[in-house]
PDB file of C-alpha atoms in Angstrom:
ATOM      1  CA  UNK A 898      -5.767   8.522 -62.533  1.00  0.00           C
ATOM      2  CA  UNK A 899      -4.235   7.201 -65.704  1.00  0.00           C
ATOM      3  CA  UNK A 900      -0.852   8.435 -66.840  1.00  0.00           C
ATOM      4  CA  UNK A 901       0.198   8.264 -70.437  1.00  0.00           C
ATOM      5  CA  UNK A 902       3.771   8.466 -71.614  1.00  0.00           C
ATOM      6  CA  UNK A 903       4.373  11.215 -74.107  1.00  0.00           C
ATOM      7  CA  UNK A 904       7.355  11.424 -76.414  1.00  0.00           C
ATOM      8  CA  UNK A 905       9.638  14.434 -76.128  1.00  0.00           C
ATOM      9  CA  UNK A 906       8.384  15.866 -79.409  1.00  0.00           C
ATOM     10  CA  UNK A 907       4.772  15.162 -78.471  1.00  0.00           C
ATOM     11  CA  UNK A 908       5.172  16.809 -75.084  1.00  0.00           C
ATOM     12  CA  UNK A 909       6.684  19.902 -76.625  1.00  0.00           C
ATOM     13  CA  UNK A 910       3.914  20.141 -79.192  1.00  0.00           C
ATOM     14  CA  UNK A 911       1.321  19.689 -76.448  1.00  0.00           C
ATOM     15  CA  UNK A 912       2.976  22.320 -74.303  1.00  0.00           C
ATOM     16  CA  UNK A 913       2.884  24.964 -76.978  1.00  0.00           C
ATOM     17  CA  UNK A 914      -0.518  24.020 -78.364  1.00  0.00           C
ATOM     18  CA  UNK A 915      -2.147  24.648 -74.979  1.00  0.00           C
ATOM     19  CA  UNK A 916      -0.347  27.896 -74.255  1.00  0.00           C
ATOM     20  CA  UNK A 917      -0.182  29.458 -77.705  1.00  0.00           C
ATOM     21  CA  UNK A 918      -3.338  29.648 -79.768  1.00  0.00           C
ATOM     22  CA  UNK A 919      -2.602  28.158 -83.152  1.00  0.00           C
ATOM     23  CA  UNK A 920      -3.550  30.225 -86.112  1.00  0.00           C
ATOM     24  CA  UNK A 921      -5.796  28.988 -88.841  1.00  0.00           C
ATOM     25  CA  UNK A 922      -3.535  28.593 -91.891  1.00  0.00           C
ATOM     26  CA  UNK A 923      -5.948  30.883 -93.679  1.00  0.00           C
ATOM     27  CA  UNK A 924      -5.011  33.741 -91.351  1.00  0.00           C
ATOM     28  CA  UNK A 925      -1.330  33.540 -92.244  1.00  0.00           C
ATOM     29  CA  UNK A 926      -0.316  36.088 -94.840  1.00  0.00           C
ATOM     30  CA  UNK A 927       1.726  34.584 -97.679  1.00  0.00           C
ATOM     31  CA  UNK A 928       5.145  36.164 -98.024  1.00  0.00           C
ATOM     32  CA  UNK A 929       5.765  37.259-101.611  1.00  0.00           C
ATOM     33  CA  UNK A 930       6.885  40.289-103.562  1.00  0.00           C
ATOM     34  CA  UNK A 931       4.299  43.012-103.094  1.00  0.00           C
ATOM     35  CA  UNK A 932       3.783  46.620-104.086  1.00  0.00           C
ATOM     36  CA  UNK A 933       3.732  48.052-100.567  1.00  0.00           C
ATOM     37  CA  UNK A 934       6.968  46.302 -99.650  1.00  0.00           C
ATOM     38  CA  UNK A 935       8.748  47.362-102.831  1.00  0.00           C
ATOM     39  CA  UNK A 936       7.734  51.021-102.488  1.00  0.00           C
ATOM     40  CA  UNK A 937       8.561  51.188 -98.783  1.00  0.00           C
ATOM     41  CA  UNK A 938      11.851  49.378 -99.335  1.00  0.00           C
ATOM     42  CA  UNK A 939      12.854  51.810-102.076  1.00  0.00           C
ATOM     43  CA  UNK A 940      12.026  54.769 -99.829  1.00  0.00           C
ATOM     44  CA  UNK A 941      13.902  53.362 -96.848  1.00  0.00           C
ATOM     45  CA  UNK A 942      16.880  52.484 -99.030  1.00  0.00           C
ATOM     46  CA  UNK A 943      16.971  55.983-100.535  1.00  0.00           C
ATOM     47  CA  UNK A 944      16.918  57.527 -97.054  1.00  0.00           C
ATOM     48  CA  UNK A 945      19.619  55.119 -95.953  1.00  0.00           C
ATOM     49  CA  UNK A 946      21.862  56.044 -98.867  1.00  0.00           C
ATOM     50  CA  UNK A 947      21.403  59.750 -98.111  1.00  0.00           C
ATOM     51  CA  UNK A 948      22.385  59.049 -94.514  1.00  0.00           C
ATOM     52  CA  UNK A 949      25.448  57.101 -95.675  1.00  0.00           C
ATOM     53  CA  UNK A 950      26.583  60.035 -97.825  1.00  0.00           C
ATOM     54  CA  UNK A 951      26.109  62.529 -94.993  1.00  0.00           C
ATOM     55  CA  UNK A 952      27.415  60.436 -92.097  1.00  0.00           C
ATOM     56  CA  UNK A 953      30.235  58.651 -93.966  1.00  0.00           C
ATOM     57  CA  UNK A 954      30.583  55.876 -91.361  1.00  0.00           C
ATOM     58  CA  UNK A 955      33.545  53.521 -91.252  1.00  0.00           C
ATOM     59  CA  UNK A 956      33.025  50.406 -93.380  1.00  0.00           C
ATOM     60  CA  UNK A 957      30.257  52.118 -95.313  1.00  0.00           C
ATOM     61  CA  UNK A 958      29.955  49.154 -97.641  1.00  0.00           C
ATOM     62  CA  UNK A 959      29.035  46.882 -94.733  1.00  0.00           C
ATOM     63  CA  UNK A 960      26.421  49.325 -93.480  1.00  0.00           C
ATOM     64  CA  UNK A 961      25.093  49.779 -97.005  1.00  0.00           C
ATOM     65  CA  UNK A 962      24.929  46.018 -97.460  1.00  0.00           C
ATOM     66  CA  UNK A 963      22.808  45.725 -94.323  1.00  0.00           C
ATOM     67  CA  UNK A 964      20.400  48.373 -95.586  1.00  0.00           C
ATOM     68  CA  UNK A 965      20.168  46.608 -98.949  1.00  0.00           C
ATOM     69  CA  UNK A 966      19.500  43.228 -97.326  1.00  0.00           C
ATOM     70  CA  UNK A 967      16.706  44.692 -95.196  1.00  0.00           C
ATOM     71  CA  UNK A 968      15.221  46.404 -98.261  1.00  0.00           C
ATOM     72  CA  UNK A 969      15.225  43.150-100.248  1.00  0.00           C
ATOM     73  CA  UNK A 970      13.590  41.250 -97.391  1.00  0.00           C
ATOM     74  CA  UNK A 971      11.192  44.136 -96.819  1.00  0.00           C
ATOM     75  CA  UNK A 972       9.991  43.878-100.418  1.00  0.00           C
ATOM     76  CA  UNK A 973       8.550  40.492 -99.449  1.00  0.00           C
ATOM     77  CA  UNK A 974       6.864  41.751 -96.291  1.00  0.00           C
ATOM     78  CA  UNK A 975       3.178  42.625 -96.699  1.00  0.00           C
ATOM     79  CA  UNK A 976       1.251  45.389 -95.001  1.00  0.00           C
ATOM     80  CA  UNK A 977       1.757  49.033 -94.164  1.00  0.00           C
ATOM     81  CA  UNK A 978       2.111  48.364 -90.431  1.00  0.00           C
ATOM     82  CA  UNK A 979       4.803  45.757 -91.017  1.00  0.00           C
ATOM     83  CA  UNK A 980       6.753  48.276 -93.075  1.00  0.00           C
ATOM     84  CA  UNK A 981       6.585  50.702 -90.146  1.00  0.00           C
ATOM     85  CA  UNK A 982       7.943  47.943 -87.902  1.00  0.00           C
ATOM     86  CA  UNK A 983      10.781  47.312 -90.358  1.00  0.00           C
ATOM     87  CA  UNK A 984      12.017  50.856 -89.731  1.00  0.00           C
ATOM     88  CA  UNK A 985      13.695  49.482 -86.607  1.00  0.00           C
ATOM     89  CA  UNK A 986      15.648  46.971 -88.687  1.00  0.00           C
ATOM     90  CA  UNK A 987      16.943  49.807 -90.867  1.00  0.00           C
ATOM     91  CA  UNK A 988      17.660  51.939 -87.795  1.00  0.00           C
ATOM     92  CA  UNK A 989      19.843  49.157 -86.400  1.00  0.00           C
ATOM     93  CA  UNK A 990      22.599  50.378 -88.747  1.00  0.00           C
ATOM     94  CA  UNK A 991      22.788  54.012 -87.560  1.00  0.00           C
ATOM     95  CA  UNK A 992      22.212  52.861 -83.978  1.00  0.00           C
ATOM     96  CA  UNK A 993      25.271  50.633 -84.172  1.00  0.00           C
ATOM     97  CA  UNK A 994      27.390  53.272 -85.923  1.00  0.00           C
ATOM     98  CA  UNK A 995      26.480  56.113 -83.571  1.00  0.00           C
ATOM     99  CA  UNK A 996      26.804  54.012 -80.419  1.00  0.00           C
ATOM    100  CA  UNK A 997      30.184  52.679 -81.514  1.00  0.00           C
ATOM    101  CA  UNK A 998      31.404  56.201 -82.320  1.00  0.00           C
ATOM    102  CA  UNK A 999      29.866  57.610 -79.114  1.00  0.00           C
ATOM    103  CA  UNK A1000      27.800  60.168 -81.023  1.00  0.00           C
ATOM    104  CA  UNK A1001      25.119  60.137 -78.368  1.00  0.00           C
ATOM    105  CA  UNK A1002      23.075  63.069 -79.639  1.00  0.00           C
ATOM    106  CA  UNK A1003      22.390  61.404 -82.988  1.00  0.00           C
ATOM    107  CA  UNK A1004      21.988  58.079 -81.210  1.00  0.00           C
ATOM    108  CA  UNK A1005      19.261  59.474 -78.957  1.00  0.00           C
ATOM    109  CA  UNK A1006      17.390  60.615 -82.076  1.00  0.00           C
ATOM    110  CA  UNK A1007      17.659  57.123 -83.597  1.00  0.00           C
ATOM    111  CA  UNK A1008      16.342  55.560 -80.387  1.00  0.00           C
ATOM    112  CA  UNK A1009      13.456  58.044 -80.266  1.00  0.00           C
ATOM    113  CA  UNK A1010      12.477  57.298 -83.875  1.00  0.00           C
ATOM    114  CA  UNK A1011      12.660  53.561 -83.199  1.00  0.00           C
ATOM    115  CA  UNK A1012      10.444  53.969 -80.145  1.00  0.00           C
ATOM    116  CA  UNK A1013       7.979  56.020 -82.169  1.00  0.00           C
ATOM    117  CA  UNK A1014       7.781  53.318 -84.836  1.00  0.00           C
ATOM    118  CA  UNK A1015       7.059  50.766 -82.111  1.00  0.00           C
ATOM    119  CA  UNK A1016       4.136  52.874 -80.928  1.00  0.00           C
ATOM    120  CA  UNK A1017       2.794  53.652 -84.380  1.00  0.00           C
ATOM    121  CA  UNK A1018       2.862  50.244 -86.080  1.00  0.00           C
ATOM    122  CA  UNK A1019      -0.058  48.887 -84.061  1.00  0.00           C
ATOM    123  CA  UNK A1020      -2.112  51.996 -84.794  1.00  0.00           C
ATOM    124  CA  UNK A1021      -1.373  51.661 -88.501  1.00  0.00           C
ATOM    125  CA  UNK A1022      -2.419  47.999 -88.430  1.00  0.00           C
ATOM    126  CA  UNK A1023      -5.744  48.904 -86.834  1.00  0.00           C
ATOM    127  CA  UNK A1024      -6.209  51.855 -89.194  1.00  0.00           C
ATOM    128  CA  UNK A1025      -5.947  49.606 -92.231  1.00  0.00           C
ATOM    129  CA  UNK A1026      -7.864  46.820 -90.431  1.00  0.00           C
ATOM    130  CA  UNK A1027      -5.140  44.311 -91.171  1.00  0.00           C
ATOM    131  CA  UNK A1028      -3.547  43.144 -87.908  1.00  0.00           C
ATOM    132  CA  UNK A1029      -1.944  39.760 -88.576  1.00  0.00           C
ATOM    133  CA  UNK A1030      -0.063  36.914 -86.983  1.00  0.00           C
ATOM    134  CA  UNK A1031       2.811  37.747 -89.320  1.00  0.00           C
ATOM    135  CA  UNK A1032       3.040  41.235 -87.857  1.00  0.00           C
ATOM    136  CA  UNK A1033       2.915  39.828 -84.348  1.00  0.00           C
ATOM    137  CA  UNK A1034       5.943  37.702 -85.147  1.00  0.00           C
ATOM    138  CA  UNK A1035       7.832  40.430 -87.000  1.00  0.00           C
ATOM    139  CA  UNK A1036       7.617  43.003 -84.219  1.00  0.00           C
ATOM    140  CA  UNK A1037       9.815  41.239 -81.624  1.00  0.00           C
ATOM    141  CA  UNK A1038      12.314  40.267 -84.334  1.00  0.00           C
ATOM    142  CA  UNK A1039      12.940  43.869 -85.386  1.00  0.00           C
ATOM    143  CA  UNK A1040      12.959  44.901 -81.719  1.00  0.00           C
ATOM    144  CA  UNK A1041      15.736  42.397 -81.152  1.00  0.00           C
ATOM    145  CA  UNK A1042      17.717  43.559 -84.186  1.00  0.00           C
ATOM    146  CA  UNK A1043      17.566  47.185 -83.125  1.00  0.00           C
ATOM    147  CA  UNK A1044      18.212  46.653 -79.423  1.00  0.00           C
ATOM    148  CA  UNK A1045      20.976  44.147 -80.128  1.00  0.00           C
ATOM    149  CA  UNK A1046      22.787  46.515 -82.508  1.00  0.00           C
ATOM    150  CA  UNK A1047      22.346  49.407 -80.093  1.00  0.00           C
ATOM    151  CA  UNK A1048      23.610  47.594 -77.008  1.00  0.00           C
ATOM    152  CA  UNK A1049      26.502  45.857 -78.762  1.00  0.00           C
ATOM    153  CA  UNK A1050      27.623  49.190 -80.206  1.00  0.00           C
ATOM    154  CA  UNK A1051      27.401  50.849 -76.800  1.00  0.00           C
ATOM    155  CA  UNK A1052      29.350  48.002 -75.219  1.00  0.00           C
ATOM    156  CA  UNK A1053      32.094  48.086 -77.855  1.00  0.00           C
ATOM    157  CA  UNK A1054      32.239  51.858 -77.476  1.00  0.00           C
ATOM    158  CA  UNK A1055      32.719  51.522 -73.731  1.00  0.00           C
ATOM    159  CA  UNK A1056      29.457  53.190 -72.710  1.00  0.00           C
ATOM    160  CA  UNK A1057      27.599  50.043 -71.639  1.00  0.00           C
ATOM    161  CA  UNK A1058      28.645  46.853 -69.826  1.00  0.00           C
ATOM    162  CA  UNK A1059      29.415  44.035 -72.255  1.00  0.00           C
ATOM    163  CA  UNK A1060      27.662  41.454 -70.092  1.00  0.00           C
ATOM    164  CA  UNK A1061      24.505  43.562 -70.059  1.00  0.00           C
ATOM    165  CA  UNK A1062      24.544  43.843 -73.846  1.00  0.00           C
ATOM    166  CA  UNK A1063      24.701  40.043 -73.995  1.00  0.00           C
ATOM    167  CA  UNK A1064      21.719  39.847 -71.631  1.00  0.00           C
ATOM    168  CA  UNK A1065      19.716  42.087 -73.958  1.00  0.00           C
ATOM    169  CA  UNK A1066      20.586  39.856 -76.913  1.00  0.00           C
ATOM    170  CA  UNK A1067      19.563  36.778 -74.918  1.00  0.00           C
ATOM    171  CA  UNK A1068      16.268  38.454 -74.021  1.00  0.00           C
ATOM    172  CA  UNK A1069      15.241  38.417 -77.682  1.00  0.00           C
ATOM    173  CA  UNK A1070      17.104  35.308 -78.816  1.00  0.00           C
ATOM    174  CA  UNK A1071      15.234  32.779 -76.666  1.00  0.00           C
ATOM    175  CA  UNK A1072      11.705  33.669 -77.873  1.00  0.00           C
ATOM    176  CA  UNK A1073      12.982  33.689 -81.460  1.00  0.00           C
ATOM    177  CA  UNK A1074      14.454  30.210 -81.035  1.00  0.00           C
ATOM    178  CA  UNK A1075      11.241  28.985 -79.419  1.00  0.00           C
ATOM    179  CA  UNK A1076       9.211  30.322 -82.331  1.00  0.00           C
ATOM    180  CA  UNK A1077      11.565  28.694 -84.810  1.00  0.00           C
ATOM    181  CA  UNK A1078      11.259  25.384 -82.973  1.00  0.00           C
ATOM    182  CA  UNK A1079       7.477  25.611 -83.163  1.00  0.00           C
ATOM    183  CA  UNK A1080       7.651  26.112 -86.905  1.00  0.00           C
ATOM    184  CA  UNK A1081      10.106  23.219 -87.229  1.00  0.00           C
ATOM    185  CA  UNK A1082       7.578  21.011 -85.426  1.00  0.00           C
ATOM    186  CA  UNK A1083       4.949  21.946 -87.984  1.00  0.00           C
ATOM    187  CA  UNK A1084       3.000  24.319 -85.757  1.00  0.00           C
ATOM    188  CA  UNK A1085       1.624  27.658 -86.893  1.00  0.00           C
ATOM    189  CA  UNK A1086       1.587  29.751 -83.718  1.00  0.00           C
ATOM    190  CA  UNK A1087      -0.553  32.843 -83.375  1.00  0.00           C
ATOM    191  CA  UNK A1088       2.380  35.136 -82.675  1.00  0.00           C
ATOM    192  CA  UNK A1089       1.616  38.269 -80.731  1.00  0.00           C
ATOM    193  CA  UNK A1090       3.058  40.511 -78.058  1.00  0.00           C
ATOM    194  CA  UNK A1091       2.523  39.342 -74.499  1.00  0.00           C
ATOM    195  CA  UNK A1092       2.215  41.807 -71.651  1.00  0.00           C
ATOM    196  CA  UNK A1093       5.530  40.557 -70.261  1.00  0.00           C
ATOM    197  CA  UNK A1094       7.226  41.080 -73.604  1.00  0.00           C
ATOM    198  CA  UNK A1095       5.818  44.576 -74.017  1.00  0.00           C
ATOM    199  CA  UNK A1096       6.830  45.613 -70.512  1.00  0.00           C
ATOM    200  CA  UNK A1097      10.372  44.272 -70.814  1.00  0.00           C
ATOM    201  CA  UNK A1098      10.910  45.838 -74.248  1.00  0.00           C
ATOM    202  CA  UNK A1099       9.632  49.192 -73.000  1.00  0.00           C
ATOM    203  CA  UNK A1100      11.876  49.068 -69.932  1.00  0.00           C
ATOM    204  CA  UNK A1101      14.942  48.185 -71.991  1.00  0.00           C
ATOM    205  CA  UNK A1102      14.218  50.891 -74.551  1.00  0.00           C
ATOM    206  CA  UNK A1103      13.636  53.555 -71.894  1.00  0.00           C
ATOM    207  CA  UNK A1104      16.734  52.641 -69.884  1.00  0.00           C
ATOM    208  CA  UNK A1105      19.111  52.321 -72.826  1.00  0.00           C
ATOM    209  CA  UNK A1106      17.618  55.354 -74.539  1.00  0.00           C
ATOM    210  CA  UNK A1107      17.969  57.305 -71.313  1.00  0.00           C
ATOM    211  CA  UNK A1108      21.648  56.406 -71.108  1.00  0.00           C
ATOM    212  CA  UNK A1109      22.116  57.667 -74.671  1.00  0.00           C
ATOM    213  CA  UNK A1110      20.254  60.897 -73.941  1.00  0.00           C
ATOM    214  CA  UNK A1111      22.228  61.659 -70.784  1.00  0.00           C
ATOM    215  CA  UNK A1112      25.502  60.930 -72.541  1.00  0.00           C
ATOM    216  CA  UNK A1113      24.426  63.176 -75.398  1.00  0.00           C
ATOM    217  CA  UNK A1114      23.753  65.988 -72.922  1.00  0.00           C
ATOM    218  CA  UNK A1115      27.114  65.367 -71.228  1.00  0.00           C
ATOM    219  CA  UNK A1116      25.361  64.330 -68.039  1.00  0.00           C
ATOM    220  CA  UNK A1117      26.295  61.537 -65.657  1.00  0.00           C
ATOM    221  CA  UNK A1118      24.524  58.337 -66.713  1.00  0.00           C
ATOM    222  CA  UNK A1119      26.048  56.026 -64.102  1.00  0.00           C
ATOM    223  CA  UNK A1120      22.848  55.925 -62.058  1.00  0.00           C
ATOM    224  CA  UNK A1121      20.772  54.892 -65.048  1.00  0.00           C
ATOM    225  CA  UNK A1122      23.342  52.283 -66.054  1.00  0.00           C
ATOM    226  CA  UNK A1123      23.214  50.900 -62.511  1.00  0.00           C
ATOM    227  CA  UNK A1124      19.420  50.726 -62.749  1.00  0.00           C
ATOM    228  CA  UNK A1125      19.704  48.950 -66.102  1.00  0.00           C
ATOM    229  CA  UNK A1126      22.082  46.404 -64.559  1.00  0.00           C
ATOM    230  CA  UNK A1127      19.286  45.435 -62.171  1.00  0.00           C
ATOM    231  CA  UNK A1128      16.116  45.876 -64.212  1.00  0.00           C
ATOM    232  CA  UNK A1129      17.179  44.355 -67.547  1.00  0.00           C
ATOM    233  CA  UNK A1130      18.372  41.014 -66.101  1.00  0.00           C
ATOM    234  CA  UNK A1131      15.182  40.764 -64.031  1.00  0.00           C
ATOM    235  CA  UNK A1132      13.057  41.426 -67.122  1.00  0.00           C
ATOM    236  CA  UNK A1133      15.028  38.813 -69.056  1.00  0.00           C
ATOM    237  CA  UNK A1134      14.718  36.200 -66.311  1.00  0.00           C
ATOM    238  CA  UNK A1135      10.991  36.937 -66.122  1.00  0.00           C
ATOM    239  CA  UNK A1136      10.755  36.199 -69.844  1.00  0.00           C
ATOM    240  CA  UNK A1137      12.561  32.885 -69.351  1.00  0.00           C
ATOM    241  CA  UNK A1138      10.373  31.951 -66.382  1.00  0.00           C
ATOM    242  CA  UNK A1139       7.235  32.748 -68.338  1.00  0.00           C
ATOM    243  CA  UNK A1140       8.362  30.512 -71.198  1.00  0.00           C
ATOM    244  CA  UNK A1141       9.348  27.687 -68.836  1.00  0.00           C
ATOM    245  CA  UNK A1142       5.971  27.933 -67.104  1.00  0.00           C
ATOM    246  CA  UNK A1143       4.198  27.774 -70.451  1.00  0.00           C
ATOM    247  CA  UNK A1144       6.124  24.621 -71.340  1.00  0.00           C
ATOM    248  CA  UNK A1145       5.732  22.916 -67.963  1.00  0.00           C
ATOM    249  CA  UNK A1146       2.039  23.557 -67.334  1.00  0.00           C
ATOM    250  CA  UNK A1147       0.657  21.312 -70.119  1.00  0.00           C
ATOM    251  CA  UNK A1148       3.133  18.550 -69.214  1.00  0.00           C
ATOM    252  CA  UNK A1149       1.828  18.527 -65.640  1.00  0.00           C
ATOM    253  CA  UNK A1150      -1.739  18.549 -66.918  1.00  0.00           C
ATOM    254  CA  UNK A1151      -1.004  15.552 -69.146  1.00  0.00           C
ATOM    255  CA  UNK A1152       0.402  13.604 -66.187  1.00  0.00           C
ATOM    256  CA  UNK A1153      -2.598  14.483 -64.031  1.00  0.00           C
ATOM    257  CA  UNK A1154      -4.988  13.364 -66.747  1.00  0.00           C
TER     258      UNK A1154
END
């Protein structure tokens, strides 16, 4: 058997190229100002401003700035399904406000709407026959924004362990960094949900949403929090292990070859 030395950059590129199918540049949707994004952004922003007037959260200008930033970015995002996914980025603002203020009834509604958008966006993509690699990459990003805002707000409000909120953030941060590294290396990965990612996101959403619902109903949520303290770290570690396995497998294959 002949072993060839591979540079660090080359090994990393080889690792990802064997485990992530690389998209044809022609399948990547160019990001530019588009009609769907502008219309959806205007609608979301209008709804957000109505919510700001009714809810009157502390530091309204910060919350409003977040909604405006998402609307501006959303105007550059193509596709109806991607606009449905972006709802979770907008909902990060009320999720943070309600969790911080311990308004668990409203928070449970925000979590339910976010979960519904996660279910619907794929259906919308298939309905308009435009599933894309861009959408596959956007989905986990908005999941991370929403879940991060929700868990940090709950932790700061004293309803959720701080360390567990940090675990949730880490769960979404590592894949995002890996994707960014791929792009920095000149790759164009075919980004899509993996089964592991879908399962872990669903578990986190159900557990955290359940805590919000029980708190909103003035019920004891300690059992569900205890379950979250076990399940969420396991799901996060499983994500890390899966990524490490994906990186290590091609390196071993290169040595064997």
